[in-house]
C-alpha atoms as an extended CHARMM CRD file, in Angstrom:
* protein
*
       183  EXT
         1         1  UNK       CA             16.4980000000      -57.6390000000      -85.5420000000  PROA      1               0.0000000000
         2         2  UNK       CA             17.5370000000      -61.4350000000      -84.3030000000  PROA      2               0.0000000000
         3         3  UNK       CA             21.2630000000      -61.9380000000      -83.6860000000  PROA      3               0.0000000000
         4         4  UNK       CA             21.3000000000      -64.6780000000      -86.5620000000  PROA      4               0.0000000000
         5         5  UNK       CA             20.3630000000      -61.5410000000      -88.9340000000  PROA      5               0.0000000000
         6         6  UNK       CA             23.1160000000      -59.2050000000      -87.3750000000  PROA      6               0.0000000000
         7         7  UNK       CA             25.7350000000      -61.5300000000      -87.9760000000  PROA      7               0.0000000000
         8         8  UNK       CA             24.9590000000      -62.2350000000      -91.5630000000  PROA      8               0.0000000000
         9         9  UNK       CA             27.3150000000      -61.0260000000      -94.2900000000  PROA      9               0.0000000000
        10        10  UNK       CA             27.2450000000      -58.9830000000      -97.1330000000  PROA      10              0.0000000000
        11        11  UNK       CA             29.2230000000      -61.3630000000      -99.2770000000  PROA      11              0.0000000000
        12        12  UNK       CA             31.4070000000      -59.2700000000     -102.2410000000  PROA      12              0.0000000000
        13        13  UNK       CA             32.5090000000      -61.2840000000     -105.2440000000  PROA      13              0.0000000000
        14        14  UNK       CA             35.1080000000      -58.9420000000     -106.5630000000  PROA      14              0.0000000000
        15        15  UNK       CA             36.4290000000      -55.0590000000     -107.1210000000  PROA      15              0.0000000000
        16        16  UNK       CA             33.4630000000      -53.3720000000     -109.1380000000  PROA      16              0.0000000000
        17        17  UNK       CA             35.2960000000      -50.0410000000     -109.8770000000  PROA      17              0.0000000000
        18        18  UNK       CA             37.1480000000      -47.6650000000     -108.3830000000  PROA      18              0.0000000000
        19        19  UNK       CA             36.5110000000      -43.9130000000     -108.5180000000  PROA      19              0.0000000000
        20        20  UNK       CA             39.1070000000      -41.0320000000     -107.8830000000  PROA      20              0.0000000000
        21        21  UNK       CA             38.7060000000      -37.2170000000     -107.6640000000  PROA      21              0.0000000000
        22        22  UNK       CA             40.5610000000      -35.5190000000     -110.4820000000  PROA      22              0.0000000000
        23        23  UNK       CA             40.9080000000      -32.2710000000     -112.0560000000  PROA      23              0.0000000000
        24        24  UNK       CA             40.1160000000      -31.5810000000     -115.7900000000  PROA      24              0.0000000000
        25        25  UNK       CA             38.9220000000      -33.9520000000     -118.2510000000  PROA      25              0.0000000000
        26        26  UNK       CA             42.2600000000      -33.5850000000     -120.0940000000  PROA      26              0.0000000000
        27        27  UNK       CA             44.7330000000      -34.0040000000     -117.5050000000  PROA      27              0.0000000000
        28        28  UNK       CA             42.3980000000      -37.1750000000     -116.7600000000  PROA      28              0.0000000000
        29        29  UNK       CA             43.1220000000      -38.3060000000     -120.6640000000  PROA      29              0.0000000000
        30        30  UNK       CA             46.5850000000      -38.0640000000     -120.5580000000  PROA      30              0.0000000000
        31        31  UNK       CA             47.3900000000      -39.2940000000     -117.8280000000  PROA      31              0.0000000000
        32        32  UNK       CA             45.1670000000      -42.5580000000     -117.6280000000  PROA      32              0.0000000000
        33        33  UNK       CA             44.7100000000      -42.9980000000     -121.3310000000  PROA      33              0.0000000000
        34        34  UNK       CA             48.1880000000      -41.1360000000     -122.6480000000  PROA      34              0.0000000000
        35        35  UNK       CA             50.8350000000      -42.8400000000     -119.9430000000  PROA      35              0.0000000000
        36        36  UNK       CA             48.7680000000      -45.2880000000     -118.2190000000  PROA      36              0.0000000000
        37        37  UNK       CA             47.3980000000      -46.9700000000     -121.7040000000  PROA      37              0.0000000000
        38        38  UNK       CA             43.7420000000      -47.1670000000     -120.1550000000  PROA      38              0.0000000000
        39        39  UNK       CA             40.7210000000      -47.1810000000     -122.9880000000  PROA      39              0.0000000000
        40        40  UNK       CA             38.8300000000      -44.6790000000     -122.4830000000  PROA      40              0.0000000000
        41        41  UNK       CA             35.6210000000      -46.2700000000     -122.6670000000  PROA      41              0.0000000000
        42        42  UNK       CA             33.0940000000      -43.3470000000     -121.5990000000  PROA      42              0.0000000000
        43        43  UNK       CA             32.0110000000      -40.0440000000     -120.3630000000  PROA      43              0.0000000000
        44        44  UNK       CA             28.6870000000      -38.9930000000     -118.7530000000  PROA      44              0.0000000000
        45        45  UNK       CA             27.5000000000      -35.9310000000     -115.7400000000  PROA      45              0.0000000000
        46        46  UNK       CA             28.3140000000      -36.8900000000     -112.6580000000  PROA      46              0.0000000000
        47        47  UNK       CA             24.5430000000      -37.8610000000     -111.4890000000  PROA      47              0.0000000000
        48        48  UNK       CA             25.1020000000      -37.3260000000     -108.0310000000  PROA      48              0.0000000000
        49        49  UNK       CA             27.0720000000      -33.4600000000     -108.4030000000  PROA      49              0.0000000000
        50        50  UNK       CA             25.8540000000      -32.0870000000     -112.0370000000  PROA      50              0.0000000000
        51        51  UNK       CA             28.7970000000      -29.8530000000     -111.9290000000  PROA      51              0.0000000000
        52        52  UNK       CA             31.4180000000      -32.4130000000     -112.8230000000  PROA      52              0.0000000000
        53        53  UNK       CA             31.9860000000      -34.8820000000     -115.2320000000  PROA      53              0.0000000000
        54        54  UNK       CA             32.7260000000      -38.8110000000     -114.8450000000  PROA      54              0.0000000000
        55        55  UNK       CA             35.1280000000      -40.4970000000     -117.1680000000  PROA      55              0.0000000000
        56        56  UNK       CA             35.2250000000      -44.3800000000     -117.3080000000  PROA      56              0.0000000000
        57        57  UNK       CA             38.2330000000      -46.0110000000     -118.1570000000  PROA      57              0.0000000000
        58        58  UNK       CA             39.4140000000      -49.8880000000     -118.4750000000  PROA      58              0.0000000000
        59        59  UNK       CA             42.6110000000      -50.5760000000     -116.7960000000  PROA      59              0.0000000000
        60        60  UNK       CA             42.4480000000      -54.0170000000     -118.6290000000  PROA      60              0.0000000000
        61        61  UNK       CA             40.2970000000      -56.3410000000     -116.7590000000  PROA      61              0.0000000000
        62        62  UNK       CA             37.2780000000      -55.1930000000     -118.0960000000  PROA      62              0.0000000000
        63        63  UNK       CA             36.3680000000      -53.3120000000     -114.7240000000  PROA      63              0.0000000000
        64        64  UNK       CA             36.4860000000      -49.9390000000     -115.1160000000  PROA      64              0.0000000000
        65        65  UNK       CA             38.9830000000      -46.9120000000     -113.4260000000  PROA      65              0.0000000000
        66        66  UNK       CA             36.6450000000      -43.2950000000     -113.0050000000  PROA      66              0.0000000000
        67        67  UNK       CA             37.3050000000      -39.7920000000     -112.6120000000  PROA      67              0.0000000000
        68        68  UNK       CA             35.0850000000      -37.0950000000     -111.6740000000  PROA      68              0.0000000000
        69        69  UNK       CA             36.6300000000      -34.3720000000     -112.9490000000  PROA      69              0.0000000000
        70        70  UNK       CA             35.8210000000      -30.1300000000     -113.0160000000  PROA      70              0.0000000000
        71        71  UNK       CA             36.8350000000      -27.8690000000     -115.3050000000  PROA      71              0.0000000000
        72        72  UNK       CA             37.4870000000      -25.3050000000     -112.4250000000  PROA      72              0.0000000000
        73        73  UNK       CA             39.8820000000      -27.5760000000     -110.7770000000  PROA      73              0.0000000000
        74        74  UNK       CA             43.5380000000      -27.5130000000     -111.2920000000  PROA      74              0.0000000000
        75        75  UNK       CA             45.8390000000      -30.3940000000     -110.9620000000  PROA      75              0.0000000000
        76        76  UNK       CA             46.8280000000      -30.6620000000     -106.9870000000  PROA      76              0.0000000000
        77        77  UNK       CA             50.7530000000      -31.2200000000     -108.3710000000  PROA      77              0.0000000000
        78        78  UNK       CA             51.2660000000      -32.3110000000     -104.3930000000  PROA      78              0.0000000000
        79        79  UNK       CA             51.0050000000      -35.6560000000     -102.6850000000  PROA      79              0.0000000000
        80        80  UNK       CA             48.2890000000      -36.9550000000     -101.7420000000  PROA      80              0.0000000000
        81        81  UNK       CA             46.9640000000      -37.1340000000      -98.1250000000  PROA      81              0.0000000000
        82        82  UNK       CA             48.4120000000      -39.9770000000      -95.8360000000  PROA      82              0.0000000000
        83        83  UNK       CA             45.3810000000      -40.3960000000      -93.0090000000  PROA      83              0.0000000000
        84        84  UNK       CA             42.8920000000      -42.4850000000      -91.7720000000  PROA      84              0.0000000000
        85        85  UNK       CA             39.8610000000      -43.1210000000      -94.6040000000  PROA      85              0.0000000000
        86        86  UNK       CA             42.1510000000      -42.0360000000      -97.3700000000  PROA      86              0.0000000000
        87        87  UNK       CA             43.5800000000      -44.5110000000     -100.2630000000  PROA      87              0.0000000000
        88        88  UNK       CA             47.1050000000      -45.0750000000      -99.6310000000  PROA      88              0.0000000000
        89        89  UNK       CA             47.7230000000      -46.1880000000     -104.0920000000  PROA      89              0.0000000000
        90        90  UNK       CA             46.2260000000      -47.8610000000     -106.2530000000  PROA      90              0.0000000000
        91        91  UNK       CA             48.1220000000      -51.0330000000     -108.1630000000  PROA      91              0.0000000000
        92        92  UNK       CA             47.7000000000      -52.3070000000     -111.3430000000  PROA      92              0.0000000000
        93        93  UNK       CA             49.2690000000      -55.5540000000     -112.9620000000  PROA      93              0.0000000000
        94        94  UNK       CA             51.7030000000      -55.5170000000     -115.2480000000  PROA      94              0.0000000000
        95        95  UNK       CA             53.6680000000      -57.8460000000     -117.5800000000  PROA      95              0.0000000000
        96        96  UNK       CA             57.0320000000      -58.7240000000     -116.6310000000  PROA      96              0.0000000000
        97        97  UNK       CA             57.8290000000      -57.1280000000     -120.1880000000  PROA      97              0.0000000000
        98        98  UNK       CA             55.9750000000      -53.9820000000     -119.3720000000  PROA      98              0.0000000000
        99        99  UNK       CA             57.0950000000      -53.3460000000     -115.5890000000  PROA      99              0.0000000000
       100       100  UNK       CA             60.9720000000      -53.6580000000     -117.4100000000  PROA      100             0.0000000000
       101       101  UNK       CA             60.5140000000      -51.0610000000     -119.9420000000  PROA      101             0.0000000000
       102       102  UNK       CA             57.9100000000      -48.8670000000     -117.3290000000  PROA      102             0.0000000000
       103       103  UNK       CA             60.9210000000      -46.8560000000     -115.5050000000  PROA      103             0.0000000000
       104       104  UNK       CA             62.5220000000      -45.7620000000     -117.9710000000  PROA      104             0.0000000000
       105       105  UNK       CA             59.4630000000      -44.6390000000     -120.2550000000  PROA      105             0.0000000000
       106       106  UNK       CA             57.4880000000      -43.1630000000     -116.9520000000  PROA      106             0.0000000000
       107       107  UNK       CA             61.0310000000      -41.0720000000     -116.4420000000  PROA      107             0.0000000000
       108       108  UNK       CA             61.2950000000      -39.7960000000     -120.0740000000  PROA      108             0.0000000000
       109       109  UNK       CA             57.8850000000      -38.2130000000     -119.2840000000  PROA      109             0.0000000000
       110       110  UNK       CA             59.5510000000      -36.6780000000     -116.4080000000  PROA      110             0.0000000000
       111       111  UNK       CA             57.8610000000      -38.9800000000     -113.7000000000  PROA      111             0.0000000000
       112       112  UNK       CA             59.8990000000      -39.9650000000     -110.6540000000  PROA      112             0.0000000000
       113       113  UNK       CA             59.6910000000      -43.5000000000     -110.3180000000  PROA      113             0.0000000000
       114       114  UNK       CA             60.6780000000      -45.3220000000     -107.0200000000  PROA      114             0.0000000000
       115       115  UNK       CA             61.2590000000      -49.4780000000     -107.2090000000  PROA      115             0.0000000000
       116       116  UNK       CA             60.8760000000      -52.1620000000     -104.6500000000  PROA      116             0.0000000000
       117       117  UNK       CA             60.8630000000      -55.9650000000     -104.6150000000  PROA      117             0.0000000000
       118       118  UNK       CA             58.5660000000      -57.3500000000     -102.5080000000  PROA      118             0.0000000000
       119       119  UNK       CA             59.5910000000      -60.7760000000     -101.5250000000  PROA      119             0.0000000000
       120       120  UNK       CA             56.3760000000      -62.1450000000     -103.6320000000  PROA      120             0.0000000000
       121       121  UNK       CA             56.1460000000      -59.4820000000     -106.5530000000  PROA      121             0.0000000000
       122       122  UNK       CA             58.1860000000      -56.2780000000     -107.8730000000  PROA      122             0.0000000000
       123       123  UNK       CA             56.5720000000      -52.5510000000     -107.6330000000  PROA      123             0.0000000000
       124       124  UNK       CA             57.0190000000      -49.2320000000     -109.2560000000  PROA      124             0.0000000000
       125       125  UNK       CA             55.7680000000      -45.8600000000     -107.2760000000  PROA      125             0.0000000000
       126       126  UNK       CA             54.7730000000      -42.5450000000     -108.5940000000  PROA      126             0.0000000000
       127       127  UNK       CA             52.0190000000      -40.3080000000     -108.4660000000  PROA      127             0.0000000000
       128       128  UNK       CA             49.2550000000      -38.8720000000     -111.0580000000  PROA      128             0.0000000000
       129       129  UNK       CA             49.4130000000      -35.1990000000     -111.6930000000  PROA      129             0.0000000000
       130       130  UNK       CA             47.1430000000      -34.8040000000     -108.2180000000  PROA      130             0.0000000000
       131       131  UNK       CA             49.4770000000      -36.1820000000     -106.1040000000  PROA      131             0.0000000000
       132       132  UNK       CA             47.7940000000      -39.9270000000     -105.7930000000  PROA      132             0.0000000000
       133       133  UNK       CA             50.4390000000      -42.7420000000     -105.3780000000  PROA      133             0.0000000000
       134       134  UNK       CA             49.9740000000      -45.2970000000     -108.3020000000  PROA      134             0.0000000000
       135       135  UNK       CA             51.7730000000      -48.9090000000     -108.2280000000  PROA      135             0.0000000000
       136       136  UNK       CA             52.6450000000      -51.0830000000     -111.3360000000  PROA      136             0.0000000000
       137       137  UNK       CA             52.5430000000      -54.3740000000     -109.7360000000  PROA      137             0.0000000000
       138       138  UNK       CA             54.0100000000      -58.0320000000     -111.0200000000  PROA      138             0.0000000000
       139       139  UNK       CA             54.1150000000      -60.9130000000     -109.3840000000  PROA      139             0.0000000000
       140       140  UNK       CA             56.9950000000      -63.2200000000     -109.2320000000  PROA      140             0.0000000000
       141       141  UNK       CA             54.6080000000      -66.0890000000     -110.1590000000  PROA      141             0.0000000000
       142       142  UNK       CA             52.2690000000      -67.2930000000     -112.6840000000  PROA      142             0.0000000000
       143       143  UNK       CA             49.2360000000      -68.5030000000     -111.3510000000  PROA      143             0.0000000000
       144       144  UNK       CA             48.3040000000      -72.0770000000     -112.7860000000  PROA      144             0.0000000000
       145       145  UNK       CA             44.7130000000      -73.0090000000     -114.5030000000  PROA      145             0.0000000000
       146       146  UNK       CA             42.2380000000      -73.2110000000     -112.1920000000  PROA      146             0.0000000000
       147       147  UNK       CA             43.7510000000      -71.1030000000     -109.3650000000  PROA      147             0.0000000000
       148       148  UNK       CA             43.6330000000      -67.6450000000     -108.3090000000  PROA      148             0.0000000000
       149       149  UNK       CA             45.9350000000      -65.5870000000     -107.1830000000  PROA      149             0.0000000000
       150       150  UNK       CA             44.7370000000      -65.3980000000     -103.8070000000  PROA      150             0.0000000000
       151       151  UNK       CA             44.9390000000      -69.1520000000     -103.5780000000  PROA      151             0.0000000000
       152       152  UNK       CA             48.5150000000      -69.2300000000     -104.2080000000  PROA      152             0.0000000000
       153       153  UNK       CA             49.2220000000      -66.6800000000     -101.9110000000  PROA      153             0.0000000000
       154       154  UNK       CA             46.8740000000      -67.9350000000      -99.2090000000  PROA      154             0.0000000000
       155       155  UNK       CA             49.0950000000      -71.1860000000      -99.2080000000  PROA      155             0.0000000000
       156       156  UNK       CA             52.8350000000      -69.3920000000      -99.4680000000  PROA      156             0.0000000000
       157       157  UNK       CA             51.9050000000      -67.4460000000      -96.8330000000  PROA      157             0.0000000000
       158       158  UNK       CA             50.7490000000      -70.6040000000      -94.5390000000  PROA      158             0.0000000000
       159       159  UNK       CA             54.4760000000      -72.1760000000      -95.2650000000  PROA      159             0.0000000000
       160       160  UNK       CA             55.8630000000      -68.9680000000      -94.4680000000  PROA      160             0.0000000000
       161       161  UNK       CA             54.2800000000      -68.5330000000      -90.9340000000  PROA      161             0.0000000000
       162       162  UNK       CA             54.9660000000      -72.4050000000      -90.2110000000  PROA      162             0.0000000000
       163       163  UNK       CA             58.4750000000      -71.9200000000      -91.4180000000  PROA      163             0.0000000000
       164       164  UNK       CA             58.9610000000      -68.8620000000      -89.0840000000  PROA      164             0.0000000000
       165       165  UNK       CA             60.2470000000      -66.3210000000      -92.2330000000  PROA      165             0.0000000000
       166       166  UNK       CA             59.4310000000      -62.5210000000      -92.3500000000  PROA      166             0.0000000000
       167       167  UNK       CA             58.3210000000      -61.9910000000      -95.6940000000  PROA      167             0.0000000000
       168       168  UNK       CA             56.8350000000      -64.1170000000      -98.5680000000  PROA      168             0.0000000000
       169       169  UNK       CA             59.9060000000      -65.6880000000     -101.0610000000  PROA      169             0.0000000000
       170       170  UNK       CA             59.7640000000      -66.7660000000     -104.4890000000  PROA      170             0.0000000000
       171       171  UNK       CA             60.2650000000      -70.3900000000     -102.4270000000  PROA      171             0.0000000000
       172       172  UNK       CA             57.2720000000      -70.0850000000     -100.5330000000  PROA      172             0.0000000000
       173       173  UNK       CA             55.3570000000      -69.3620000000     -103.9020000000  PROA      173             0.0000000000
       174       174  UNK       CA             56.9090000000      -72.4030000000     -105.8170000000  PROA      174             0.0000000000
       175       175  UNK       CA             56.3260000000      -74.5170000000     -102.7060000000  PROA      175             0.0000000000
       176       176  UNK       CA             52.7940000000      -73.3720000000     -102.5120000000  PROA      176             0.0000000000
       177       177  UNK       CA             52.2580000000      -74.0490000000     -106.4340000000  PROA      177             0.0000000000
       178       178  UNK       CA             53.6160000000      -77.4550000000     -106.2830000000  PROA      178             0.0000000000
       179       179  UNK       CA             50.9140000000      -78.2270000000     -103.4720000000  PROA      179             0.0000000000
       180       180  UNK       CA             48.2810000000      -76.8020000000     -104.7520000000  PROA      180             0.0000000000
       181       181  UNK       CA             48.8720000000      -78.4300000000     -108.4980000000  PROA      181             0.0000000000
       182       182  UNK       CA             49.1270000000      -81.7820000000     -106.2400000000  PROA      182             0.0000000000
       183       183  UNK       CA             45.6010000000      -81.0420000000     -105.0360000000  PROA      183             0.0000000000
């Protein structure tokens, strides 16, 4: 192989899906679907293990969310591993609307909920019945036309290493916006 061949890229263009071990098919429906609001768009075998199933669902972007699930599996009701090669969460946007009303409604299911602001956006923690962290994640921005997320971000964060701060700020994201919109 030449060296101009080993130091080629696979180039990705985006998240395809992400798939997660579960336990039934119903605890999978009501907890993506019934608290999570995800479509559940559709079920097949698992091709690659025949003895579980694979639910698809949308969490709103048109991607999809699956589960393999088993009917001989129980929900874990522990957390998750914390180690090398394991997903720490998984986030998922929310409105501004929805992460304001998502505490309280998560808790009247009997979910613990834990809060944080992170300089740039707001979070909510808590866990699906197997013990896997989930986020609800909204940023402290909106992203103008013809941006991305990443691009505002990308820029904030330049302003906040050349300013010498610790964390992104809502300043560093409307400093970064007015740049980029004078682009």
């Amino acid at each position: 192989m030449t060296r101009d061949a080993i130091n080629r890229r696979v180039q990705v263009q985006g998240l395809h899906h992400v798939t997660i071990v579960g336990s039934t098919r119903q605890s999978a429906l009501d907890f993506w679907e019934g608290v999570l609001g995800m479509p559940f768009v559709f079920e097949q075998p698992n091709l690659g293990n025949p003895a579980e199933n694979h639910l698809y669902f949308d969490p709103g972007d048109g991607r999809l969310l699956t589960v393999f699930t088993d009917e001989g599996r129980a929900d874990a009701g522990r957390d998750a591993p914390r180690e090398p090669g394991t997903v720490e969460h998984l986030a998922f946007t929310v409105s501004r609307a929805t992460f304001q009303l998502a505490p309280a409604r998560l808790r009247a299911r009997g979910i613990e909920v834990l809060e944080r602001d992170r300089g740039f956006m707001d979070s909510l923690y808590f866990r699906d019945p197997n013990g896997m962290k989930v986020e609800l994640a909204c940023y402290k921005f909106q992203t103008p036309e013809g941006l991305r997320d990443a691009d505002v971000l990308r820029r904030a964060y330049e302003l906040r290493v050349a300013r010498g701060d610790d964390y992104l700020s809502p300043e560093h994201l409307a400093d970064a916006i007015e740049e980029l919109l004078r682009r």
